[in-house]
Coordinates of C-alpha atoms (C1' of nucleotides) in Angstrom, one line a residue:
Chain L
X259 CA 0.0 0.0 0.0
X260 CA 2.6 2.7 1.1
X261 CA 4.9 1.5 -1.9
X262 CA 2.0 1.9 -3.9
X263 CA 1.0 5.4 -2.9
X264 CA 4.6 6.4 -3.2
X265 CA 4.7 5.6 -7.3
X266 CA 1.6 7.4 -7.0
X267 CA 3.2 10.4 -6.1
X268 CA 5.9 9.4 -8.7
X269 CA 3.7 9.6 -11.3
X270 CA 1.7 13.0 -9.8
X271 CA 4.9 14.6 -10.5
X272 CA 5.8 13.2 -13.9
X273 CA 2.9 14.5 -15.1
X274 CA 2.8 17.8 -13.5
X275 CA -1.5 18.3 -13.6
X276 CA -2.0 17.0 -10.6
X277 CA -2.9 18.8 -7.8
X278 CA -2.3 17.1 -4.4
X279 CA -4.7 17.9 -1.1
X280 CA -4.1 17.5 2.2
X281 CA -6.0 14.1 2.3
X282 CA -3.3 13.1 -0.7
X283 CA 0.0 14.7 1.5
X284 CA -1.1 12.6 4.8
X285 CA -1.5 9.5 2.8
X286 CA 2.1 10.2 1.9
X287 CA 3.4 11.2 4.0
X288 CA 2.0 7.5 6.4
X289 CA 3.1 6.1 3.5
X290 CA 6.8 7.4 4.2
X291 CA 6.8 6.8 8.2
X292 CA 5.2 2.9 7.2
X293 CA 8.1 2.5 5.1
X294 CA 10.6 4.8 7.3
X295 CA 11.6 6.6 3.8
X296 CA 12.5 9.3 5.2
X297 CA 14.1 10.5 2.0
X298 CA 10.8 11.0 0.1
X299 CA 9.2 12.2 3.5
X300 CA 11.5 15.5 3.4
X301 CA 11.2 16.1 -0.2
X302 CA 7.2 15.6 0.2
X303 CA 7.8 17.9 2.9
X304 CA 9.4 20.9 1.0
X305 CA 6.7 20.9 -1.5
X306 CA 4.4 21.5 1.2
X307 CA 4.5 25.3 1.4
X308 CA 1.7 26.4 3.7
X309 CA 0.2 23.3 3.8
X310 CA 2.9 22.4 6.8
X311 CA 0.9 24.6 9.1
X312 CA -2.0 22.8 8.5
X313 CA -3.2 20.9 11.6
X314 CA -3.6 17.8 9.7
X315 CA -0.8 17.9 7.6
X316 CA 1.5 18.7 10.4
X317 CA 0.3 16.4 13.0
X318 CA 1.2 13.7 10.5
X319 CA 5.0 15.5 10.1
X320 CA 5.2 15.6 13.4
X321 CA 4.5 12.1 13.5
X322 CA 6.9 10.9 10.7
X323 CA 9.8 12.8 12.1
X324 CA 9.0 11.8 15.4
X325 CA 9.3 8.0 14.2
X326 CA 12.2 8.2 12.4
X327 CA 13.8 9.6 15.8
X328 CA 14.3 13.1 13.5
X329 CA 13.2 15.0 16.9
X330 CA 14.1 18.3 16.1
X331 CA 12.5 18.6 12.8
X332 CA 9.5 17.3 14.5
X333 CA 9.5 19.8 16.9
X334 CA 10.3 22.4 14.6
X335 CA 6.9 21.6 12.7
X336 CA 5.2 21.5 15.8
X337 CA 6.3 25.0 16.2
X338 CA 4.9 26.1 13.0
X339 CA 1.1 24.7 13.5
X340 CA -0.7 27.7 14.3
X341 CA -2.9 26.2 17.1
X342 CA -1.6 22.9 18.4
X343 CA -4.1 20.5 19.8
X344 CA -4.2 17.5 21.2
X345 CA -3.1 15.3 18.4
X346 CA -0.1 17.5 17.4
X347 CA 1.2 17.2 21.1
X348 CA 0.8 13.7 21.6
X349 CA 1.9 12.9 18.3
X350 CA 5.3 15.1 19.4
X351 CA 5.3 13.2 23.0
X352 CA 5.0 9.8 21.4
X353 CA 8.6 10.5 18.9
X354 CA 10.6 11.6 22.1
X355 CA 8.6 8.8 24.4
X356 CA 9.9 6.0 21.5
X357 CA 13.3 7.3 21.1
X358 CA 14.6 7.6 24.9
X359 CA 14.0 10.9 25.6
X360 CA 11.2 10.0 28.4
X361 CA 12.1 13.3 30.2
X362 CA 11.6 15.2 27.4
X363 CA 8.0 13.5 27.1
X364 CA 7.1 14.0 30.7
X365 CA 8.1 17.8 30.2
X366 CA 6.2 18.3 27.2
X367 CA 3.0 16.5 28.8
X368 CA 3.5 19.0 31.6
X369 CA 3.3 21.7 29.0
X370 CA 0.8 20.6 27.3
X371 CA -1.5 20.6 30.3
X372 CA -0.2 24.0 31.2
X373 CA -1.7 25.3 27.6
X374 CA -4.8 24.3 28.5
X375 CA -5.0 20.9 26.5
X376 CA -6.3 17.9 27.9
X377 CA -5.0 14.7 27.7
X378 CA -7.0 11.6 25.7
X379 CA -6.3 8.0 25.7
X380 CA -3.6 8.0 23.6
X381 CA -1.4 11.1 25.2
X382 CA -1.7 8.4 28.3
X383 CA -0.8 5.5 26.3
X384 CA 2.3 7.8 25.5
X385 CA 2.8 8.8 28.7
X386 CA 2.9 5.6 30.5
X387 CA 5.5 4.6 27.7
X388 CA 7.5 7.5 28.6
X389 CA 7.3 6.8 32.6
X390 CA 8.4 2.7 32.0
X391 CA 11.1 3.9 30.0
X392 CA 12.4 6.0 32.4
X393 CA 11.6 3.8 35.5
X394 CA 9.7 6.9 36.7
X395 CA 7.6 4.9 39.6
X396 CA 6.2 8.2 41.4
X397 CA 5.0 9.3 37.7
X398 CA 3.8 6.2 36.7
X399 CA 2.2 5.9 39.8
X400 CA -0.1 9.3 39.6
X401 CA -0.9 8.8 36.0
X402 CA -1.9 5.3 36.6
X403 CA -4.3 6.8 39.3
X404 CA -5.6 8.9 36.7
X405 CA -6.4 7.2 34.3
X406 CA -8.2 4.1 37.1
X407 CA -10.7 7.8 38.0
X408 CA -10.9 8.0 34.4
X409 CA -12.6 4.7 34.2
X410 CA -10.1 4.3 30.6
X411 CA -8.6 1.0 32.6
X412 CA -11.9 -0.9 31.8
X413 CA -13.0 0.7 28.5
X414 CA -9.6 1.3 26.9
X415 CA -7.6 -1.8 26.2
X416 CA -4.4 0.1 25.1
X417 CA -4.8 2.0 28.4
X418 CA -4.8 -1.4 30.4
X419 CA -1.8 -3.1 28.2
X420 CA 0.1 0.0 28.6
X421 CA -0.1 0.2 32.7
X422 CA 0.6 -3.6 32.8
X423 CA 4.0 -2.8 30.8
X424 CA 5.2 0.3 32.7
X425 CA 4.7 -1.8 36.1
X426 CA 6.3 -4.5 34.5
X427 CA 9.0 -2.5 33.1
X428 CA 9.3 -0.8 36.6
X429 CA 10.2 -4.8 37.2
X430 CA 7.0 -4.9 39.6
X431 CA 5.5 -7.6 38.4
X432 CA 3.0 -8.6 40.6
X433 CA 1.9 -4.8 40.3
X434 CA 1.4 -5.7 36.9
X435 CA -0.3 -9.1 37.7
X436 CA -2.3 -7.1 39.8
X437 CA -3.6 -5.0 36.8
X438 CA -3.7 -7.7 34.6
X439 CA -6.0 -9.7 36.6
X440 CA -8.4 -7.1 37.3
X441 CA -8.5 -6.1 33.2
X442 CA -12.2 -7.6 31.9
X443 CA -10.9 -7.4 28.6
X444 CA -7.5 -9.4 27.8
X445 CA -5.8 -9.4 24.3
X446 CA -2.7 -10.2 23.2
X447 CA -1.1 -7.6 23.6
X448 CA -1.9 -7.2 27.5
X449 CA -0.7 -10.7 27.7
X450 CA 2.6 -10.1 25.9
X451 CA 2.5 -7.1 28.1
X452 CA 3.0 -9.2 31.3
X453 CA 5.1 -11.8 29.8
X454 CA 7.8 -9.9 28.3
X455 CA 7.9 -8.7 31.6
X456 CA 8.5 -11.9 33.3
X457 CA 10.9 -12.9 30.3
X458 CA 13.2 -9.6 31.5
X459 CA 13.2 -10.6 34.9
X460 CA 14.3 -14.2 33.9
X461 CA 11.2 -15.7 35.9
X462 CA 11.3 -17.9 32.8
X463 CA 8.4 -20.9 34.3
X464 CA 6.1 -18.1 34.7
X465 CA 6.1 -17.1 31.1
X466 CA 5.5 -20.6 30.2
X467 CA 2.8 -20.6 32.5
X468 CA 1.1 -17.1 31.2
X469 CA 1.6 -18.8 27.8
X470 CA -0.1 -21.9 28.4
X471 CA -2.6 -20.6 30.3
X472 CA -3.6 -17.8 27.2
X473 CA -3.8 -20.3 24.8
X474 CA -6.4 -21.9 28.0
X475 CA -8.1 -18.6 27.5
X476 CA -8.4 -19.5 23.3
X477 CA -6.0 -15.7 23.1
X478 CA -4.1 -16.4 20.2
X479 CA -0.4 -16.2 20.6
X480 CA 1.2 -13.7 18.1
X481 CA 4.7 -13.5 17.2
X482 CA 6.0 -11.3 20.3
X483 CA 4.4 -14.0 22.3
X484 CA 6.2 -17.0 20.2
X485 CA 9.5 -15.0 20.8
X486 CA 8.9 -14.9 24.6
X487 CA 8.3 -18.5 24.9
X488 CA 11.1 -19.8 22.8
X489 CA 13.6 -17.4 25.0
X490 CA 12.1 -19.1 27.8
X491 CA 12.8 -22.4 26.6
X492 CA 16.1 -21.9 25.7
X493 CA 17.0 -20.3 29.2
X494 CA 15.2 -23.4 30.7
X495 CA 16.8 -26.5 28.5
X496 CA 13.1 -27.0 27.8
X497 CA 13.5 -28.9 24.4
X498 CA 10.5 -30.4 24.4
X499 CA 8.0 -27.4 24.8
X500 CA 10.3 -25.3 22.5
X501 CA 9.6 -28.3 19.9
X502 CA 6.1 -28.2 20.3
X503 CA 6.0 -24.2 19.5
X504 CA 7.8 -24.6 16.7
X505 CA 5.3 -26.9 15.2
X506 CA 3.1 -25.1 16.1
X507 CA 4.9 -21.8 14.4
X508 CA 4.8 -23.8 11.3
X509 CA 1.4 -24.0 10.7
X510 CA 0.6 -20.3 11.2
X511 CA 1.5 -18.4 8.1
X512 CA 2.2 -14.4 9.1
X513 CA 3.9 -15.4 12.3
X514 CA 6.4 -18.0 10.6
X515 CA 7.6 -15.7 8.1
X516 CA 8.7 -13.1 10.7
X517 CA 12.2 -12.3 10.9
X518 CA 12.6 -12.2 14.4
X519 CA 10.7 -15.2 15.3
X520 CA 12.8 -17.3 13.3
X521 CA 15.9 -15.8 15.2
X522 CA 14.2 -16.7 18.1
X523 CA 14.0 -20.1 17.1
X524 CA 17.6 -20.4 16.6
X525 CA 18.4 -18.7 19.6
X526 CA 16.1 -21.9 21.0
X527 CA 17.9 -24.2 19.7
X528 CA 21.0 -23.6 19.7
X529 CA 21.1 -22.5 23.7
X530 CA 19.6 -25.9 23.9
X531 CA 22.6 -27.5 22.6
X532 CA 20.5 -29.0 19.3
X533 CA 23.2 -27.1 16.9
X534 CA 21.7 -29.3 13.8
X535 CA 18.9 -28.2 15.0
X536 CA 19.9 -24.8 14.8
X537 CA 21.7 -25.0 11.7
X538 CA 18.5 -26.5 10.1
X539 CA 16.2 -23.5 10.5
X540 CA 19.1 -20.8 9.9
X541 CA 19.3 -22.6 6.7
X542 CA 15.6 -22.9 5.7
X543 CA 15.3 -18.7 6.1
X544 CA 14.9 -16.5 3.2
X545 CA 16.9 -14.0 4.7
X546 CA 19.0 -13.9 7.1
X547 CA 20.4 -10.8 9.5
X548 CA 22.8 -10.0 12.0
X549 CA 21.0 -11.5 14.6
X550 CA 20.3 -14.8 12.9
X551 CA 24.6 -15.4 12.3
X552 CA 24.9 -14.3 15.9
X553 CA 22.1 -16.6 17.6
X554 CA 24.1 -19.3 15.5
X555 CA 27.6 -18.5 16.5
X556 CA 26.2 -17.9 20.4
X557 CA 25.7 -21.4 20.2
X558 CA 28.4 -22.6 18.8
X559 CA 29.9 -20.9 21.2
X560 CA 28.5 -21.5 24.0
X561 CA 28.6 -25.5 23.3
X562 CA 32.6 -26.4 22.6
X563 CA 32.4 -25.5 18.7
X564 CA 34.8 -22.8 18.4
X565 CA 35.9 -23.7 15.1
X566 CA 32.1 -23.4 13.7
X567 CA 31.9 -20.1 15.3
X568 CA 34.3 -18.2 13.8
X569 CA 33.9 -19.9 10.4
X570 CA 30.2 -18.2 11.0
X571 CA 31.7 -15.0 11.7
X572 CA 33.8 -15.0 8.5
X573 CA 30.7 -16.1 6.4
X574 CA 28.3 -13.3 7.7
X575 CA 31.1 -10.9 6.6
X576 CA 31.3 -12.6 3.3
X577 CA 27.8 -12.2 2.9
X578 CA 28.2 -8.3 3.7
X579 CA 26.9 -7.9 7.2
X580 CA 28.0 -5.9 9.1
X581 CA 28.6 -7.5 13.2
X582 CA 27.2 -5.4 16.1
X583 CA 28.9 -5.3 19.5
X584 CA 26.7 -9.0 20.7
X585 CA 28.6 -10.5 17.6
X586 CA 31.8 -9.6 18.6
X587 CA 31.2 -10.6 22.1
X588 CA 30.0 -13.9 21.0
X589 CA 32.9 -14.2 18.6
X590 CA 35.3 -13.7 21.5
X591 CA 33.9 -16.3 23.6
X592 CA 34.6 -18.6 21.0
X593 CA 38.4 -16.9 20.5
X594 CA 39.1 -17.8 24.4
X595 CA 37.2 -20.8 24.3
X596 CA 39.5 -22.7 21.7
X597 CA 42.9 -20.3 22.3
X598 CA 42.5 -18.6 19.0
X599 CA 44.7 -15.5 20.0
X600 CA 45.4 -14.5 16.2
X601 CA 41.6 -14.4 16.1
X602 CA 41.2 -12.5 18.9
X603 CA 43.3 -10.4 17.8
X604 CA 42.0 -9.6 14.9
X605 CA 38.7 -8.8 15.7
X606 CA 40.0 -6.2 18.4
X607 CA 42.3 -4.2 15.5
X608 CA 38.1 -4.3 14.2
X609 CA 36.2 -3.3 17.4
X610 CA 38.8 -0.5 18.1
X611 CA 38.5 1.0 14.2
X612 CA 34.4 0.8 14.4
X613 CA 34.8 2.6 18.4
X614 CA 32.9 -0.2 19.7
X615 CA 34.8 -1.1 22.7
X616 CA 33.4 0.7 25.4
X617 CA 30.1 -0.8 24.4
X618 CA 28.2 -2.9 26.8
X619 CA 30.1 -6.3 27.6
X620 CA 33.0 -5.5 24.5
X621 CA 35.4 -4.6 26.8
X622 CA 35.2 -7.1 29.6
X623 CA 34.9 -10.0 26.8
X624 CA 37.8 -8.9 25.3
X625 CA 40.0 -8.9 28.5
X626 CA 38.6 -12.6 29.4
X627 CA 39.4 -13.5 25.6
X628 CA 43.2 -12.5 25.9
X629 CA 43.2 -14.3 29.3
X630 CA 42.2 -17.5 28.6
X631 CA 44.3 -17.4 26.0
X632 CA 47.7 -16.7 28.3
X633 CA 48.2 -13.6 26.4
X634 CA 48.5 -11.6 30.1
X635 CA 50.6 -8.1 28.9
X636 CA 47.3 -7.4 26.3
X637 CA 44.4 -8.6 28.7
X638 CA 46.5 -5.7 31.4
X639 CA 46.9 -3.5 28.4
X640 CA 42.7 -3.8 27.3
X641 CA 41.6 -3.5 30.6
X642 CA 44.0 -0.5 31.3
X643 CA 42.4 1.7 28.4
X644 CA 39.0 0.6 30.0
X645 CA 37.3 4.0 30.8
X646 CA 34.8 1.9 33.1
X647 CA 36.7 -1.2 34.7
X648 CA 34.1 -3.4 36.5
X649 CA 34.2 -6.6 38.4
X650 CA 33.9 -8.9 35.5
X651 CA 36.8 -7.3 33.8
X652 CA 39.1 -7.0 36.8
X653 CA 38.2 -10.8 37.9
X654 CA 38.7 -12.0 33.8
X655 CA 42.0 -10.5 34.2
X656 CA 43.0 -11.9 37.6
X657 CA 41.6 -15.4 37.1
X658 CA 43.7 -15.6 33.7
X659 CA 46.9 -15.1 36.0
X660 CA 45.7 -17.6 38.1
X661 CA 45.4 -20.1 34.9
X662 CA 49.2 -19.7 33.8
X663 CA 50.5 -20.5 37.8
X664 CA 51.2 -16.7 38.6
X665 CA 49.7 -15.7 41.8
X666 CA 51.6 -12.3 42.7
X667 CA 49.6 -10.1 39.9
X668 CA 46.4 -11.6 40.9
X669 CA 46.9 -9.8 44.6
X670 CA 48.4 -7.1 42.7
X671 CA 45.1 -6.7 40.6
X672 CA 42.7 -7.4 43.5
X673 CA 44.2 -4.6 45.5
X674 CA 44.1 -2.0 42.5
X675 CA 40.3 -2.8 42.0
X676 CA 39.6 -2.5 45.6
X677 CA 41.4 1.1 45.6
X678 CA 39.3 2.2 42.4
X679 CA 36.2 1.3 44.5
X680 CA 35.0 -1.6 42.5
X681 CA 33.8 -4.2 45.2
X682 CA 34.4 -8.3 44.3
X683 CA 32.0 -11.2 43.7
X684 CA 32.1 -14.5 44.7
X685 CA 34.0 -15.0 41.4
X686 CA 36.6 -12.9 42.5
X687 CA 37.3 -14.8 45.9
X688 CA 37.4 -18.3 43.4
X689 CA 40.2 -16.9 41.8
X690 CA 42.0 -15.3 44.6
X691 CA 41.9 -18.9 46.2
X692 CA 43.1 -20.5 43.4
X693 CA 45.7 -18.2 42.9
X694 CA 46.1 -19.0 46.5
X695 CA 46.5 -22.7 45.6
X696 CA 49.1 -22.1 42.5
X697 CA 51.2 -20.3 45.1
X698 CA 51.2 -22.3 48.1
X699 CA 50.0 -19.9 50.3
X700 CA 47.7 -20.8 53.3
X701 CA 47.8 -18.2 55.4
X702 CA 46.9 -15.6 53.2
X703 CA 43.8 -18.4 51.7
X704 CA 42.8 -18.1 55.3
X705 CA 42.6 -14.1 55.2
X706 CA 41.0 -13.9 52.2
X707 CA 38.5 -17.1 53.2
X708 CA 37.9 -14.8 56.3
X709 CA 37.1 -11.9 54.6
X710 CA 34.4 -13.4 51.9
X711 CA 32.0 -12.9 54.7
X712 CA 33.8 -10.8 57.4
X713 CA 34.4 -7.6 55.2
X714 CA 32.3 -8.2 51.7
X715 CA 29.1 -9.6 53.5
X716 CA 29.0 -12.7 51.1
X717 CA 28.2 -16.0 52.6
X718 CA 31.3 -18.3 51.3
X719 CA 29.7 -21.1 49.0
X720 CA 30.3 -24.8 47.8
X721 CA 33.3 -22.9 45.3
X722 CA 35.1 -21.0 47.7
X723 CA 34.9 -24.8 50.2
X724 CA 36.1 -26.8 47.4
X725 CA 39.0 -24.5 46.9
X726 CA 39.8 -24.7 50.5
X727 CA 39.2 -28.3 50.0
X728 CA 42.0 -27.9 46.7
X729 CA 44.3 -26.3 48.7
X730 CA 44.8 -28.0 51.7
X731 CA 44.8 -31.0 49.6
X732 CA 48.3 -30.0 48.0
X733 CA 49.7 -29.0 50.9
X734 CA 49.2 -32.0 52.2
X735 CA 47.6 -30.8 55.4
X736 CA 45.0 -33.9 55.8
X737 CA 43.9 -33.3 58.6
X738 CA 42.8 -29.7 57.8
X739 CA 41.0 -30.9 55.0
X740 CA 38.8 -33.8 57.3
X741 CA 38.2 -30.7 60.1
X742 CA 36.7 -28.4 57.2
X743 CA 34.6 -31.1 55.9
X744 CA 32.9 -31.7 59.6
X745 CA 32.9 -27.4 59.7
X746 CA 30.8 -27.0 56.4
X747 CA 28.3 -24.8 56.3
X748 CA 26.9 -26.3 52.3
X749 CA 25.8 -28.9 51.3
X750 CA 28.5 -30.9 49.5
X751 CA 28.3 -31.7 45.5
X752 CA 29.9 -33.9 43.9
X753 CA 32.4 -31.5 43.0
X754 CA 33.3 -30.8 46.4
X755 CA 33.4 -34.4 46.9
X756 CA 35.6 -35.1 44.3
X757 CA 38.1 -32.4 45.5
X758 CA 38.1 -34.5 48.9
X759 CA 38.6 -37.6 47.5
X760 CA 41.5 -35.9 45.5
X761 CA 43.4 -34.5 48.9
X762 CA 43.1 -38.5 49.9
X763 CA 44.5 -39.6 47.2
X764 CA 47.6 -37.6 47.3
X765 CA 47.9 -38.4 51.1
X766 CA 47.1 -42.1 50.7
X767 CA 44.2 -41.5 53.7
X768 CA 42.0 -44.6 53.1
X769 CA 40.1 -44.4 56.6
X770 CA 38.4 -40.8 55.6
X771 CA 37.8 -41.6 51.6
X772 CA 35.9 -44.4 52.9
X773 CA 33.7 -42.3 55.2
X774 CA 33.2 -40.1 52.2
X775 CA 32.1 -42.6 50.1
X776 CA 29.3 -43.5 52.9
X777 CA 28.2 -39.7 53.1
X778 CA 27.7 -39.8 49.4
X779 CA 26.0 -43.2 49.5
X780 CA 28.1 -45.6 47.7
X781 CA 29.5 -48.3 49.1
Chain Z
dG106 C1' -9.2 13.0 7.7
dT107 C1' -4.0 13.8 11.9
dA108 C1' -1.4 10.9 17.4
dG109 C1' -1.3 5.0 20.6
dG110 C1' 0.2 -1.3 22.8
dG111 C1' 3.8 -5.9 23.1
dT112 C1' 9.6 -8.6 20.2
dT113 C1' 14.7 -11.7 18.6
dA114 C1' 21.3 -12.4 19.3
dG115 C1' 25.0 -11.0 25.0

DNA sequence: GTAGGGTTAG
């Protein structure tokens, strides 16, 4: 339709006899913000002349600008209309709302009110966008108030999806349960309202639940809601139930042709493990983007294929894509996994050249990828150049000391990142144990065992045990490893288990592996 | 006749 009205417009100015209306220039002009042309929008746009000012004309402007995130020419049209109204604003609230400028939103709304205009439905649909965004809870709160004394929570089913989301971005879900239960009218999109909340949250059962039980309720699933699931799946190992979605993805026509539902399903799969699997639908697409190559070399990845990985990661540049920041980061993963330093390298030189380092996980990957690989002078130097060093990348850096036997930098490291302010996880203690281990040092294993809950507040766990455990079983101190045992405050897994039966081993102590072997239950 | 809801890779 929008391509169709486009040639139209082609064709009006071929021919020169036409005379476009206002009805004609906001059919074009939704035809441009459908298509996000905004190439033809702006040269619609300077043939408008007066017509800009016109309310209809430039509430629609307003509203392409606004959704191609081109703010300021949006707000320059607003400007212009001679006597803005309610549409004009909220069409103006809605561009800064959807492109992160929430405050700017909540500011205008303010305005808007101070003019003397009202606010409808819509400028609260807007609005409660704008507050979720922003995680503005006392906002949120008030308008949500508003709109219940409105009586719009009952008749308005935008109005009711839209408070469900903001509570459940404001990560309140059973707020938004709340809601949800007490809407009498529930469609899809107030149920993908409430499960995308659960899936950000990671409270993956529940969103299987919320799906089940809408099917249950004969709401048909849509592709948002497919996505959801399949996430959930994956996170859980669920196989079988991400299986049956599939199938059932198969049969419906609209939803198995969109793009991100199929990345979904190979996200699915391939977190599950079932790389064919994977492979298989990756290969039946049509098309595939960026996020398709990157769900597939996640996978591959994540599951012991290095090797697959980066041969992905060469073909989607083959193919002309261009990777985003979660490409490289998978790529990495596979770099460190396999010791493919060259690699690594490689795709650093590229991440520095496209300024893409500083970028969410980027630069914490990228210290962990040179330190499993041994390469200890370029994790230091990466992390160094860091402009925001966190826990992940100081510990990253430590633990790959820790790998190659040095102990001294890893106390070296911890004691820089305490003075920068950046406190440790249990992670960090792992590694400061082990590098306890590779040195030999018990004493100062005791300090920093001591300290895990004594000056960081974390309760020491099975890890930091079966370290102690480690340690006291090369040092041969026996006897310290059957008093910690009898002192545990976890229960042991196997893995602690294992470490115990290792310290008998090397200290030939028969008479305690045998006791340990009754605690776990084998005789 | 102009403005509005939920989504995939880390």
């Amino acid at each position: 339709m929008a391509e169709q009205a486009l040639s139209m417009y082609s064709e009006m100015k071929r021919g020169g006899s036409l005379h476009p209306n206002t009805d004609t220039y906001v059919a074009l002009l939704q035809g441009c913000t459908m298509l996000k042309d905004i190439g033809n929008g702006t040269e619609i746009h300077s043939r408008l002349g007066e017509l800009e000012t016109d309310l209809f004309v430039g509430s629609t402007l307003i509203s392409m600008y606004g959704k191609c995130g081109l703010l300021d020419k949006a707000h320059e049209v607003f400007v212009r209309i001679q006597k803005q109204n309610v549409v004009a604003w909220t069409a103006l609230i809605a561009g800064y709302a959807e492109h992160g400028h929430g405050e700017i939103a909540l500011k205008l709304y303010k305005k808007m009110q101070e003019a003397g205009i009202c606010p409808n439905a819509i400028t609260f649909v807007c609005i409660l966008k704008a507050c979720g965004a922003l995680r503005a809870t006392c906002s949120g709160q008030m308008i949500h108030a508003e709109v219940e004394s409105k009586g719009l929570m009952q008749t308005n089913l935008f109005i009711g999806s839209a408070v469900v989301d903001m509570y459940a971005k404001f990560r309140l879900l059973e707020k938004a349960q709340d809601v949800f239960n007490k809407l009498s009218l529930r469609n899809s999109v107030s149920w993908n309202a409430l499960i995308s909340g659960y899936s950000n949250i990671r409270q993956d059962q529940r969103v299987l639940e919320c799906f089940h039980r809408m099917c249950f309720e004969s709401v048909f699933p849509d592709g948002i809601t497919f996505a959801c699931a399949l996430k959930a799946c994956g996170n859980l190992n669920d196989i079988n139930t991400g299986h049956n979605i599939h199938t059932e993805i198969g049969e419906r026509d609209p939803v198995k042709k969109q793009a991100f539902v199929c990345n979904a399903l190979i996200n699915m799969y391939a977190k599950s493990g079932s790389l064919l699997k994977a492979q298989q639908v990756f290969n039946s697409l049509p098309a595939r983007d960026v996020v398709s190559w990157t769900a597939l070399i996640s996978g591959y990845a994540e599951h012991e294929h290095g090797e697959e990985a980066l041969e992905c990661f060469e073909q989607l540049k083959v193919k002309g894509l261009v990777p985003n920041a979660v490409t490289y980061i998978c790529s990495l993963k596979a770099c460190g996994a396999i010791g493919a330093v060259e690699k690594g390298e490689e795709i650093h030189t590229e991440i520095e050249r496209r300024g893409l380092l500083e970028e969410g996980l980027v630069g914490s990957t990228l210290v962990d990828m040179y330190a499993r690989c041994g390469s200890l002078t370029k994790a230091q130097q990466v992390l160094d150049t860091l402009s925001l060093r966190n826990v992940v990348s100081w510990t990253s850096l430590m633990a790959g000391y820790a790998l190659i036997g040095k102990g001294e930098p890893v106390f070296a490291n911890f004691s820089r990142m305490l003075s920068e302010g950046i406190q440790p996880n249990f992670i960090t203690f792992v590694v400061l144990l082990n590098a306890c281990t590779v040195s030999g040092l018990l004493n100062k294993s005791q300090t920093y065992f001591q300290a895990i809950s004594k000056d960081f507040g974390i309760i020491p766990l099975l890890e930091h045990w079966t370290c102690m455990v480690n340690l006291l079983g090369c040092l041969g101190e026996s006897i310290n490893v059957e008093n910690m045992v009898d002192k545990l405050s976890v229960i042991p897994d196997m893995v602690l288990w294992c470490s115990v039966l290792g310290a008998c081993k090397n200290w030939g102590s028969l008479r305690f592996a045998e006791q340990v072997f009754e605690n776990i239950g084998i005789n």
